[in-house]
Short mmCIF file of C-alpha atoms and ligand atoms in Angstrom, two decimals:
data_model
loop_
_atom_site.label_atom_id
_atom_site.label_comp_id
_atom_site.label_asym_id
_atom_site.label_seq_id
_atom_site.Cartn_x
_atom_site.Cartn_y
_atom_site.Cartn_z
CA MET A 1 -38.68 14.37 2.58
CA ALA A 2 -36.34 15.39 -0.42
CA GLU A 3 -37.39 13.57 -3.59
CA ALA A 4 -35.75 10.39 -4.69
CA SER A 5 -33.47 12.05 -7.06
CA ASN A 6 -32.31 14.86 -4.61
CA MET A 7 -31.46 12.26 -1.75
CA HIS A 8 -28.11 12.36 -0.61
CA ILE A 9 -27.77 9.26 1.09
CA ALA A 10 -25.12 7.13 3.06
CA VAL A 11 -24.10 3.29 3.19
CA VAL A 12 -21.79 2.34 5.89
CA GLY A 13 -19.67 0.04 5.04
CA ALA A 14 -18.01 -1.38 1.16
CA GLY A 15 -18.54 -4.95 0.81
CA PRO A 16 -20.06 -6.55 -2.05
CA GLY A 17 -23.81 -5.80 -0.35
CA GLY A 18 -22.85 -1.83 0.25
CA TYR A 19 -21.24 -0.86 -3.75
CA ALA A 20 -22.94 -2.24 -5.25
CA ALA A 21 -25.65 -0.34 -3.38
CA ALA A 22 -23.57 3.02 -3.10
CA PHE A 23 -22.89 2.49 -7.08
CA LEU A 24 -26.28 2.28 -8.28
CA ALA A 25 -27.43 4.91 -6.30
CA ALA A 26 -25.19 7.07 -8.15
CA ASP A 27 -26.32 4.56 -11.58
CA LEU A 28 -29.73 6.51 -10.67
CA GLY A 29 -28.68 9.76 -9.48
CA LEU A 30 -28.60 10.33 -6.33
CA LYS A 31 -25.71 12.06 -4.49
CA VAL A 32 -23.95 9.13 -2.30
CA THR A 33 -21.21 8.76 0.41
CA LEU A 34 -20.20 5.42 0.96
CA ILE A 35 -17.61 4.82 4.50
CA ASP A 36 -16.05 1.77 4.82
CA PRO A 37 -12.66 2.02 6.37
CA GLU A 38 -10.91 0.55 3.96
CA LEU A 39 -8.63 2.72 1.94
CA ASN A 40 -10.77 1.30 -1.47
CA PRO A 41 -14.04 -0.35 -1.28
CA GLY A 42 -14.29 -4.29 -1.42
CA GLY A 43 -15.47 -5.52 2.24
CA VAL A 44 -14.50 -9.12 3.61
CA CYS A 45 -15.70 -10.39 -0.01
CA LEU A 46 -12.74 -9.00 -1.25
CA TYR A 47 -10.00 -8.77 1.18
CA ARG A 48 -10.54 -11.59 3.56
CA GLY A 49 -12.81 -13.81 2.43
CA CYS A 50 -13.93 -14.80 -0.95
CA ILE A 51 -10.99 -13.22 -3.26
CA PRO A 52 -8.03 -14.44 -1.42
CA SER A 53 -9.50 -18.10 -0.35
CA LYS A 54 -10.32 -18.70 -3.90
CA ALA A 55 -7.32 -17.33 -5.71
CA LEU A 56 -5.28 -19.86 -3.38
CA LEU A 57 -8.56 -22.51 -3.88
CA HIS A 58 -7.36 -22.29 -7.69
CA VAL A 59 -3.83 -23.46 -6.85
CA ALA A 60 -4.53 -26.06 -4.12
CA ASN A 61 -6.70 -27.39 -7.16
CA LEU A 62 -3.85 -27.02 -9.22
CA ILE A 63 -1.72 -29.15 -6.82
CA GLY A 64 -4.73 -31.70 -6.91
CA GLU A 65 -4.48 -32.03 -10.83
CA SER A 66 -0.86 -32.25 -11.32
CA GLN A 67 -0.35 -34.40 -8.55
CA HIS A 68 -2.86 -36.50 -10.58
CA ALA A 69 -1.64 -36.07 -14.23
CA LYS A 70 0.78 -39.30 -13.63
CA ASN A 71 -2.95 -41.80 -14.22
CA TRP A 72 -2.56 -39.73 -18.10
CA GLY A 73 0.78 -40.70 -18.25
CA VAL A 74 2.65 -37.42 -17.59
CA GLU A 75 4.53 -37.10 -14.10
CA PHE A 76 5.48 -33.95 -13.08
CA GLY A 77 7.60 -33.50 -9.88
CA GLU A 78 7.28 -32.47 -6.47
CA PRO A 79 5.81 -29.44 -6.55
CA LYS A 80 8.08 -26.58 -5.41
CA ILE A 81 5.87 -24.04 -2.85
CA ASP A 82 6.85 -20.34 -2.42
CA VAL A 83 5.25 -18.82 0.17
CA SER A 84 6.36 -15.73 -0.26
CA ARG A 85 5.40 -15.52 -3.97
CA LEU A 86 1.97 -17.34 -3.53
CA ARG A 87 1.00 -14.81 -0.57
CA SER A 88 2.49 -11.78 -2.88
CA TRP A 89 0.60 -13.02 -5.96
CA LYS A 90 -2.71 -13.42 -3.51
CA GLU A 91 -2.30 -9.36 -2.51
CA ASP A 92 -2.50 -8.21 -5.57
CA VAL A 93 -5.20 -9.80 -7.11
CA VAL A 94 -6.85 -8.31 -3.90
CA LYS A 95 -5.21 -4.84 -4.97
CA LYS A 96 -5.87 -4.95 -8.49
CA LEU A 97 -9.68 -5.51 -7.56
CA THR A 98 -10.44 -3.70 -4.79
CA GLY A 99 -8.34 -0.65 -6.62
CA GLY A 100 -11.21 -1.47 -9.44
CA LEU A 101 -13.13 -1.02 -7.19
CA GLY A 102 -11.38 2.82 -6.35
CA VAL A 103 -11.53 3.46 -9.39
CA LEU A 104 -15.19 3.09 -10.49
CA SER A 105 -16.77 4.72 -7.24
CA LYS A 106 -14.44 8.02 -8.53
CA GLN A 107 -16.00 7.73 -12.02
CA ARG A 108 -19.31 7.80 -11.07
CA LYS A 109 -19.16 10.26 -7.96
CA VAL A 110 -19.31 8.72 -4.89
CA GLN A 111 -17.92 10.87 -2.26
CA TYR A 112 -15.76 7.70 -0.49
CA MET A 113 -15.57 8.32 3.54
CA GLN A 114 -12.32 6.05 5.07
CA GLY A 115 -13.58 6.22 8.09
CA ARG A 116 -15.81 4.06 10.54
CA ALA A 117 -19.73 5.19 11.24
CA ALA A 118 -21.88 5.49 14.53
CA PHE A 119 -25.02 7.19 14.99
CA GLU A 120 -25.91 10.74 15.97
CA ASN A 121 -29.30 9.98 15.13
CA SER A 122 -31.73 8.42 12.80
CA ASN A 123 -30.39 10.69 9.89
CA THR A 124 -27.24 12.49 10.99
CA LEU A 125 -23.56 9.48 11.34
CA ARG A 126 -21.23 10.36 12.96
CA VAL A 127 -17.71 8.86 11.17
CA SER A 128 -14.17 9.11 12.72
CA LYS A 129 -11.97 9.46 9.59
CA ALA A 130 -8.97 7.51 8.44
CA GLU A 131 -6.93 10.39 8.13
CA GLY A 132 -7.97 11.19 12.14
CA GLY A 133 -10.76 13.67 12.98
CA GLU A 134 -14.06 13.46 13.09
CA GLU A 135 -17.13 14.92 10.87
CA ASN A 136 -21.16 15.00 11.25
CA ARG A 137 -22.98 14.30 8.20
CA SER A 138 -27.56 14.15 7.87
CA PHE A 139 -28.90 12.07 4.89
CA ASP A 140 -32.03 11.63 3.47
CA ARG A 141 -31.15 7.57 3.93
CA ILE A 142 -29.11 5.44 5.32
CA ILE A 143 -28.09 1.47 4.12
CA LEU A 144 -26.82 -0.40 6.11
CA ALA A 145 -23.92 -2.11 5.16
CA THR A 146 -21.51 -3.00 8.10
CA GLY A 147 -20.76 -7.15 7.85
CA SER A 148 -19.39 -9.61 9.45
CA ARG A 149 -17.09 -10.67 11.00
CA PRO A 150 -15.55 -15.08 12.95
CA ALA A 151 -17.32 -16.35 15.23
CA ILE A 152 -15.52 -16.69 18.29
CA ILE A 153 -16.12 -19.53 21.26
CA PRO A 154 -14.61 -18.43 24.16
CA ALA A 155 -13.41 -21.39 25.85
CA LEU A 156 -11.35 -21.61 22.34
CA LYS A 157 -9.88 -18.11 22.67
CA LEU A 158 -6.70 -18.26 22.92
CA ASP A 159 -3.82 -15.11 22.51
CA THR A 160 -1.12 -16.75 20.32
CA PRO A 161 -0.47 -16.69 16.18
CA ARG A 162 -0.99 -20.87 16.54
CA VAL A 163 -4.82 -20.12 16.86
CA MET A 164 -5.97 -18.65 13.49
CA ASP A 165 -9.61 -17.66 12.60
CA SER A 166 -10.50 -17.54 8.80
CA THR A 167 -8.55 -14.02 7.68
CA ALA A 168 -5.40 -14.84 9.86
CA ALA A 169 -5.45 -18.65 8.26
CA LEU A 170 -6.37 -16.16 4.37
CA ASP A 171 -2.92 -14.14 5.74
CA LEU A 172 -0.77 -17.33 4.92
CA ALA A 173 2.23 -16.55 7.48
CA GLU A 174 3.59 -19.99 7.27
CA VAL A 175 2.83 -23.37 5.80
CA PRO A 176 2.38 -25.11 9.55
CA LYS A 177 3.34 -29.25 9.45
CA THR A 178 0.05 -30.02 11.36
CA LEU A 179 -3.55 -27.78 11.59
CA LEU A 180 -6.34 -28.36 13.27
CA VAL A 181 -10.19 -27.10 11.05
CA ILE A 182 -12.66 -26.88 13.79
CA GLY A 183 -15.68 -26.56 12.04
CA GLY A 184 -16.58 -28.64 9.20
CA GLY A 185 -18.73 -25.63 6.86
CA TYR A 186 -17.36 -24.22 4.32
CA ILE A 187 -15.24 -21.81 5.40
CA GLY A 188 -13.19 -23.85 6.88
CA LEU A 189 -13.37 -26.65 4.54
CA GLU A 190 -11.85 -24.73 1.54
CA LEU A 191 -8.92 -23.45 3.80
CA GLY A 192 -8.20 -27.46 4.78
CA MET A 193 -7.92 -27.63 1.65
CA VAL A 194 -5.57 -24.63 0.77
CA TYR A 195 -3.10 -26.08 3.81
CA ALA A 196 -3.82 -29.84 1.94
CA ALA A 197 -2.88 -29.42 -1.45
CA LEU A 198 0.57 -27.23 0.67
CA GLY A 199 1.78 -29.65 2.13
CA CYS A 200 0.57 -29.51 5.50
CA LYS A 201 -1.30 -32.56 7.57
CA VAL A 202 -4.63 -31.36 7.57
CA SER A 203 -7.63 -32.81 10.38
CA VAL A 204 -10.84 -31.30 11.17
CA VAL A 205 -13.37 -31.72 13.33
CA GLU A 206 -17.30 -31.27 13.72
CA MET A 207 -19.34 -31.09 15.85
CA LEU A 208 -22.59 -32.62 13.68
CA SER A 209 -22.65 -36.32 12.30
CA GLY A 210 -21.67 -34.94 8.29
CA LEU A 211 -19.05 -32.06 7.46
CA LEU A 212 -21.70 -29.31 5.32
CA PRO A 213 -24.69 -29.35 7.69
CA GLY A 214 -27.28 -27.91 5.42
CA ALA A 215 -26.03 -29.34 2.23
CA ASP A 216 -27.48 -32.71 1.17
CA ARG A 217 -25.59 -35.77 1.51
CA ASP A 218 -25.43 -37.58 -1.05
CA LEU A 219 -24.09 -34.05 -2.33
CA VAL A 220 -21.46 -35.05 0.18
CA LEU A 221 -20.86 -37.77 0.42
CA PRO A 222 -17.88 -37.95 -3.24
CA LEU A 223 -16.32 -34.35 -1.08
CA HIS A 224 -15.95 -36.85 1.81
CA LYS A 225 -14.30 -39.80 0.14
CA ARG A 226 -11.92 -37.22 -1.40
CA MET A 227 -10.79 -35.16 1.97
CA GLU A 228 -10.65 -39.15 3.43
CA LYS A 229 -7.63 -39.51 1.58
CA SER A 230 -6.44 -35.96 1.04
CA LEU A 231 -6.65 -34.74 4.66
CA GLU A 232 -5.20 -36.60 7.37
CA SER A 233 -8.46 -37.15 9.47
CA ILE A 234 -12.23 -36.13 9.68
CA LEU A 235 -12.76 -35.98 13.00
CA LEU A 236 -16.91 -36.39 13.26
CA ASN A 237 -19.28 -36.23 15.96
CA THR A 238 -17.02 -35.02 17.71
CA THR A 239 -15.86 -31.63 19.76
CA VAL A 240 -13.04 -29.81 21.30
CA ALA A 241 -13.19 -29.54 24.95
CA SER A 242 -10.63 -27.00 25.40
CA VAL A 243 -7.05 -25.93 24.05
CA LYS A 244 -3.99 -25.17 25.81
CA GLU A 245 -0.77 -23.45 24.17
CA GLU A 246 2.93 -25.88 24.62
CA THR A 247 6.03 -25.13 22.98
CA SER A 248 5.66 -27.49 21.41
CA GLY A 249 2.03 -25.58 19.86
CA ILE A 250 -1.58 -26.64 20.68
CA ARG A 251 -2.99 -29.38 22.60
CA VAL A 252 -6.14 -30.82 22.39
CA THR A 253 -8.94 -32.23 23.90
CA PHE A 254 -11.76 -33.77 22.36
CA ASP A 255 -15.03 -35.03 23.10
CA GLY A 256 -17.81 -37.72 21.38
CA PRO A 257 -18.39 -40.45 21.21
CA GLU A 258 -16.22 -41.77 18.18
CA VAL A 259 -12.92 -40.29 19.77
CA LYS A 260 -10.69 -42.81 19.56
CA GLU A 261 -6.92 -40.18 20.04
CA ARG A 262 -8.65 -37.61 23.41
CA GLU A 263 -5.23 -35.51 22.87
CA ARG A 264 -3.48 -34.92 20.32
CA VAL A 265 -0.95 -31.79 19.43
CA PHE A 266 -1.15 -30.25 15.90
CA ASP A 267 1.35 -27.05 15.55
CA LYS A 268 -1.58 -24.51 13.76
CA VAL A 269 -5.72 -24.56 14.76
CA LEU A 270 -8.43 -22.45 12.74
CA VAL A 271 -11.70 -21.37 14.74
CA SER A 272 -14.17 -21.62 11.74
CA VAL A 273 -17.89 -21.74 13.49
CA GLY A 274 -19.49 -19.44 11.54
CA ARG A 275 -19.87 -15.70 11.38
CA LYS A 276 -21.50 -12.68 13.41
CA PRO A 277 -23.37 -10.16 12.34
CA ASN A 278 -21.57 -6.81 12.57
CA SER A 279 -24.89 -4.97 14.15
CA GLU A 280 -23.48 -3.27 17.12
CA ILE A 281 -23.27 -0.22 15.55
CA PRO A 282 -22.65 2.48 18.06
CA GLY A 283 -25.01 4.29 18.68
CA LEU A 284 -27.87 1.77 16.44
CA GLU A 285 -30.14 2.22 20.04
CA LYS A 286 -30.90 6.01 19.02
CA THR A 287 -32.81 5.11 16.35
CA GLN A 288 -36.15 3.27 15.52
CA ALA A 289 -33.92 -0.09 13.70
CA ARG A 290 -34.18 -3.26 16.03
CA VAL A 291 -31.95 -5.96 16.10
CA GLY A 292 -33.55 -9.02 16.69
CA PRO A 293 -32.55 -12.28 19.15
CA ARG A 294 -29.85 -14.23 16.52
CA GLY A 295 -27.92 -10.14 15.93
CA PHE A 296 -29.74 -9.31 12.56
CA ILE A 297 -30.51 -6.08 12.01
CA GLN A 298 -34.54 -6.79 11.46
CA VAL A 299 -35.98 -5.63 7.79
CA ASN A 300 -38.67 -5.66 5.40
CA LYS A 301 -38.71 -6.96 1.65
CA GLN A 302 -37.49 -3.61 1.04
CA LEU A 303 -34.61 -4.32 3.49
CA GLN A 304 -36.40 -0.93 5.87
CA THR A 305 -35.85 -0.91 9.04
CA ASP A 306 -38.18 -0.66 11.33
CA ASP A 307 -36.64 3.24 11.13
CA PRO A 308 -38.43 3.89 7.64
CA VAL A 309 -35.10 6.23 7.01
CA ILE A 310 -32.25 3.35 7.55
CA TYR A 311 -31.82 0.03 5.67
CA ALA A 312 -29.69 -2.81 6.53
CA ILE A 313 -28.60 -5.50 3.58
CA GLY A 314 -25.88 -8.29 3.33
CA ASP A 315 -24.61 -10.07 6.10
CA VAL A 316 -25.68 -8.03 8.83
CA ALA A 317 -29.27 -8.44 7.31
CA GLY A 318 -29.83 -12.07 7.57
CA GLU A 319 -29.25 -15.68 6.26
CA PRO A 320 -27.74 -16.59 3.50
CA MET A 321 -24.32 -14.70 4.46
CA LEU A 322 -23.09 -14.43 1.05
CA ALA A 323 -21.57 -11.78 -1.63
CA HIS A 324 -23.66 -11.95 -4.38
CA LYS A 325 -27.39 -12.00 -1.70
CA ALA A 326 -25.61 -8.85 -0.34
CA SER A 327 -25.14 -7.23 -3.91
CA HIS A 328 -28.95 -8.01 -4.44
CA GLU A 329 -30.36 -6.69 -1.06
CA GLY A 330 -27.79 -3.57 -1.62
CA ARG A 331 -29.98 -2.89 -4.96
CA THR A 332 -33.07 -3.96 -3.24
CA ALA A 333 -32.65 -1.29 -1.52
CA VAL A 334 -31.75 0.86 -3.05
CA GLU A 335 -34.11 1.42 -6.08
CA ALA A 336 -36.46 0.67 -2.99
CA ILE A 337 -35.28 3.86 -1.45
CA ALA A 338 -35.80 4.94 -5.24
CA GLY A 339 -39.04 4.67 -5.26
CA HIS A 340 -39.12 1.66 -7.49
CA LYS A 341 -41.83 -0.63 -6.97
CA VAL A 342 -39.72 -4.04 -6.05
CA ALA A 343 -39.52 -6.40 -3.55
CA PHE A 344 -36.79 -8.68 -2.01
CA GLU A 345 -37.76 -12.36 -2.78
CA PRO A 346 -35.54 -14.15 -4.70
CA SER A 347 -36.93 -18.02 -5.66
CA ALA A 348 -33.61 -19.12 -5.26
CA ILE A 349 -30.16 -17.90 -3.63
CA PRO A 350 -26.89 -20.38 -4.75
CA ALA A 351 -24.53 -21.97 -2.28
CA VAL A 352 -21.38 -23.05 -3.69
CA VAL A 353 -18.18 -24.19 -2.18
CA PHE A 354 -15.60 -24.41 -4.21
CA THR A 355 -13.67 -27.23 -3.02
CA ASP A 356 -12.20 -30.23 -5.03
CA PRO A 357 -14.86 -31.46 -6.18
CA GLU A 358 -17.64 -28.53 -5.50
CA ILE A 359 -21.05 -28.19 -4.11
CA ALA A 360 -22.76 -26.03 -5.63
CA TRP A 361 -27.03 -25.91 -4.61
CA CYS A 362 -29.83 -24.06 -5.43
CA GLY A 363 -33.57 -23.76 -4.40
CA LEU A 364 -35.65 -26.28 -2.53
CA THR A 365 -32.86 -28.97 -1.42
CA GLU A 366 -33.63 -33.07 -1.34
CA THR A 367 -33.31 -32.45 3.46
CA GLU A 368 -36.11 -29.43 3.51
CA ALA A 369 -37.88 -31.20 0.66
CA GLN A 370 -38.38 -33.87 3.87
CA LYS A 371 -38.65 -31.44 6.13
CA GLN A 372 -41.47 -29.39 4.55
CA ASN A 373 -43.47 -33.77 4.18
CA ARG A 374 -43.79 -31.91 0.29
CA GLU A 375 -44.50 -34.64 -3.04
CA PHE A 376 -41.42 -34.04 -4.53
CA LYS A 377 -39.52 -36.38 -7.11
CA VAL A 378 -35.36 -36.62 -7.55
CA ALA A 379 -33.87 -36.96 -10.39
CA LYS A 380 -30.12 -37.87 -10.60
CA PHE A 381 -27.92 -38.34 -13.78
CA PRO A 382 -24.51 -39.46 -12.65
CA TRP A 383 -21.23 -37.61 -14.27
CA ALA A 384 -19.82 -41.50 -14.61
CA ALA A 385 -22.30 -41.32 -17.68
CA SER A 386 -20.32 -37.94 -18.98
CA GLY A 387 -18.37 -37.84 -21.95
CA ARG A 388 -16.86 -35.00 -20.03
CA ALA A 389 -16.62 -35.91 -17.51
CA MET A 390 -15.05 -39.21 -18.75
CA THR A 391 -12.17 -36.98 -20.24
CA LEU A 392 -11.99 -35.42 -17.33
CA ASP A 393 -11.23 -37.72 -15.25
CA ARG A 394 -13.92 -36.47 -12.73
CA THR A 395 -16.70 -38.88 -12.55
CA GLU A 396 -17.51 -39.22 -9.06
CA GLY A 397 -19.92 -35.94 -9.63
CA MET A 398 -23.26 -35.79 -10.12
CA THR A 399 -26.61 -33.78 -10.89
CA LYS A 400 -29.62 -33.99 -9.52
CA LEU A 401 -33.75 -31.73 -10.18
CA ILE A 402 -35.90 -32.13 -7.58
CA VAL A 403 -38.63 -31.23 -8.96
CA ASP A 404 -42.73 -31.34 -8.24
CA PRO A 405 -44.05 -34.58 -10.00
CA GLU A 406 -47.58 -32.79 -10.15
CA SER A 407 -46.45 -29.28 -12.22
CA GLU A 408 -43.61 -30.75 -13.62
CA ARG A 409 -41.62 -27.58 -12.18
CA VAL A 410 -37.76 -27.10 -11.35
CA LEU A 411 -37.82 -26.74 -7.63
CA GLY A 412 -33.39 -27.47 -6.47
CA VAL A 413 -31.50 -28.22 -8.68
CA GLY A 414 -28.30 -29.90 -6.30
CA ILE A 415 -24.17 -30.60 -7.92
CA VAL A 416 -21.34 -32.37 -7.11
CA GLY A 417 -18.48 -32.46 -9.36
CA ALA A 418 -15.37 -30.03 -10.88
CA GLY A 419 -17.07 -26.65 -11.62
CA ALA A 420 -20.62 -27.18 -9.58
CA GLY A 421 -20.01 -23.89 -8.60
CA GLU A 422 -19.90 -22.20 -12.44
CA LEU A 423 -23.73 -25.10 -13.75
CA ILE A 424 -25.70 -23.85 -11.21
CA ALA A 425 -26.54 -20.90 -12.14
CA GLU A 426 -28.34 -22.65 -14.71
CA GLY A 427 -29.97 -24.12 -12.34
CA VAL A 428 -30.99 -20.67 -10.64
CA LEU A 429 -32.27 -19.02 -13.99
CA ALA A 430 -34.60 -22.63 -14.58
CA ILE A 431 -35.91 -22.18 -11.01
CA GLU A 432 -36.26 -17.99 -11.54
CA MET A 433 -37.55 -18.56 -15.09
CA GLY A 434 -40.26 -20.86 -13.48
CA ALA A 435 -39.29 -23.93 -16.05
CA LEU A 436 -40.60 -27.20 -16.47
CA ALA A 437 -37.85 -29.83 -16.08
CA LYS A 438 -38.86 -30.30 -19.86
CA ASP A 439 -37.63 -26.86 -20.59
CA VAL A 440 -34.64 -27.75 -18.64
CA ALA A 441 -34.47 -31.11 -20.95
CA LEU A 442 -35.78 -29.69 -24.28
CA THR A 443 -32.62 -27.17 -24.65
CA ILE A 444 -30.12 -27.40 -26.82
CA HIS A 445 -26.54 -27.68 -24.03
CA PRO A 446 -22.91 -27.88 -26.45
CA HIS A 447 -21.36 -31.08 -26.23
CA PRO A 448 -19.45 -32.66 -25.01
CA THR A 449 -19.82 -30.30 -21.73
CA LEU A 450 -20.54 -31.02 -18.50
CA SER A 451 -23.21 -28.92 -18.89
CA GLU A 452 -25.27 -31.75 -20.81
CA THR A 453 -25.91 -33.32 -16.55
CA VAL A 454 -28.01 -30.37 -16.40
CA MET A 455 -29.96 -31.03 -19.32
CA GLU A 456 -29.68 -34.91 -18.25
CA SER A 457 -31.02 -35.32 -15.29
CA ALA A 458 -34.26 -33.18 -16.76
CA GLU A 459 -34.38 -35.48 -19.30
CA VAL A 460 -34.18 -38.46 -16.98
CA PHE A 461 -37.00 -37.08 -14.83
CA TYR A 462 -38.97 -38.52 -16.71
CA GLY A 463 -37.21 -41.56 -17.92
CA THR A 464 -35.78 -40.74 -21.82
CA SER A 465 -32.33 -40.72 -20.35
CA THR A 466 -29.67 -40.32 -23.76
CA ASP A 467 -26.53 -41.54 -21.69
CA ILE A 468 -28.76 -43.70 -19.42
CA TYR A 469 -30.99 -46.75 -19.70
CA ARG A 470 -33.78 -47.88 -18.38
CA PRO A 471 -35.10 -51.04 -18.51
CA LYS A 472 -38.74 -51.11 -19.24
CA ARG A 473 -40.87 -52.49 -16.54
C1 LIG B 501 -13.12 -16.93 4.40
C2 LIG B 501 -14.17 -16.67 3.39
C3 LIG B 501 -14.95 -17.00 2.46
C4 LIG B 501 -15.76 -16.37 1.72
N1 LIG B 501 -16.33 -16.90 0.74
C5 LIG B 501 -17.70 -16.10 -0.13
C6 LIG B 501 -18.07 -17.07 -1.07
O1 LIG B 501 -17.25 -17.67 -2.23
N2 LIG B 501 -18.86 -16.35 -1.76
C7 LIG B 501 -20.05 -16.16 -0.83
O2 LIG B 501 -20.42 -15.46 -0.87
N3 LIG B 501 -19.79 -15.70 0.04
C8 LIG B 501 -18.32 -15.77 0.48
N4 LIG B 501 -17.42 -15.14 1.68
C9 LIG B 501 -18.45 -14.66 2.37
C10 LIG B 501 -18.74 -13.05 2.61
O3 LIG B 501 -17.57 -12.19 2.41
C11 LIG B 501 -19.26 -12.44 2.49
O4 LIG B 501 -20.85 -12.69 2.56
C12 LIG B 501 -19.95 -10.74 2.07
O5 LIG B 501 -18.82 -10.28 2.02
C13 LIG B 501 -20.78 -9.88 2.98
O6 LIG B 501 -20.97 -8.70 2.22
P1 LIG B 501 -21.79 -7.24 3.01
O7 LIG B 501 -21.71 -6.78 1.61
O8 LIG B 501 -22.55 -7.85 3.42
O9 LIG B 501 -20.88 -7.67 4.04
P2 LIG B 501 -19.29 -7.23 4.22
O10 LIG B 501 -18.44 -7.52 2.65
O11 LIG B 501 -18.21 -7.55 5.65
O12 LIG B 501 -18.30 -5.54 4.63
C14 LIG B 501 -18.74 -4.88 4.83
C15 LIG B 501 -17.58 -3.90 5.72
O13 LIG B 501 -18.36 -2.66 6.43
C16 LIG B 501 -17.68 -2.24 7.22
N5 LIG B 501 -17.52 -1.96 8.70
C17 LIG B 501 -17.95 -2.18 9.62
N6 LIG B 501 -18.80 -1.56 10.30
C18 LIG B 501 -18.77 -0.44 10.10
C19 LIG B 501 -18.85 0.90 11.02
N7 LIG B 501 -19.26 1.20 11.55
N8 LIG B 501 -18.02 1.62 10.04
C20 LIG B 501 -17.89 1.57 8.60
N9 LIG B 501 -17.89 0.41 8.15
C21 LIG B 501 -18.04 -0.65 8.18
C22 LIG B 501 -16.49 -4.01 7.67
O14 LIG B 501 -15.09 -3.21 8.04
C23 LIG B 501 -15.92 -4.39 6.12
O15 LIG B 501 -15.64 -3.02 4.74
C24 LIG B 501 -16.30 -15.78 2.35
C25 LIG B 501 -16.39 -15.10 3.82
C26 LIG B 501 -14.93 -15.46 4.27
C27 LIG B 501 -14.68 -14.85 5.63
#
């Protein structure tokens, strides 16, 4: 086997997992080939995920703010939306970022192959090149970073542009008059909010009893309340029994105990019911790598599969399917290949829902703590007591810490409110550093900022928050 410094590694898939891995490998002096069907690195995250959705959400938030401004004595007219200009702005953002990654790739002398890879054996890939032709290449190590794709429910599959997945919804071909979002997860809610801000009447249907299953209910509540105002309807405990195309739109049949209108017709339907790992890599069966029952490639803490030559990272290697988890796994896999003593064992991986208000959490959630039957204390700081939230007219937010009552260690952080996605990073750092609630309370936060709510929630734990009066017992 080659010395680490002489190794030639292949990275299959150039999403945030794959390109982070390839770039670090190059920085560590390894020879790297990065293979992906797109012209430049970026993967789902940059081409049809995180980045285009956040560009559109920025515009949606701006429209929301401008409508709210009349409460402060500033009135704007009805927004005039030029969808094709909006679309090309979003596409420009994607092009600049992916183009930038292409440049970074060249600067690092990563060999970028535009094409799709299949296995000939554990060490050898057959690459079908985008320009045509095939090439077999052998490598010392191979990192699989093939990501995921939208899950499909066969009963809801219709071959018509009226039924979209997240990729088609982000293409923003038009703004329909009515849209049904099937699935109350983060992707459906984010895209639903975009379409609602652009003037579409959006309904969301979710088969479970609440939106965003997985997030603590007290974090979801303020979002639910706001969505009740901005969306046409939120149907919970409801399943979609059938979809049928008619000349006027898609006829949808609903099932469930709370259903009032069994059938409705929508101009368009967005199916957003989760994502499936891209583990059906041709020829993978010729290697010793194993795919688990849920379709993820099985890996150990070094991201190594059962085949010692092959590693897997990102969405294809397990949940949570998030870009930042993919990048960190990518870097760990490369360090492991380079012979460093590493393991992927984070104490907290943040999750952010970029709706308005945003919801973010990391570490232990209250729901998980209850399920585990473990001792914990929750310290909540309502944003109604935050000066900065007041100046923004966004007092519906809340910051909470989940703390171990004995050691006083911060176990989890949950935030709902404007900018929660930026604020959660402090929680991740606190958990990773093993901070006590006291450490957070004693850290001087700038005033007036929303970040103070993190400090004050730690003060709430001790019953000594400056901005909350707690009568003595
Ligand atoms: C609408 C939407 C919004 C999202 N928003 C967020 C967000 O805000 N924050 C967040 O953290 N995550 C978000 N995600 C999830 C995020 O995009 C993924 O978690 C992330 O992209 C996973 O990265 P990855 O490197 O594992 O793979 P991917 O980004 O999926 O990239 C995999 C790449 O591998 C390529 N590939 C597949 N098979 C082969 C093959 N055989 N040969 C060569 N190449 C191959 C694919 O074409 C693709 O380019 C969002 C996803 C969607 C759909």
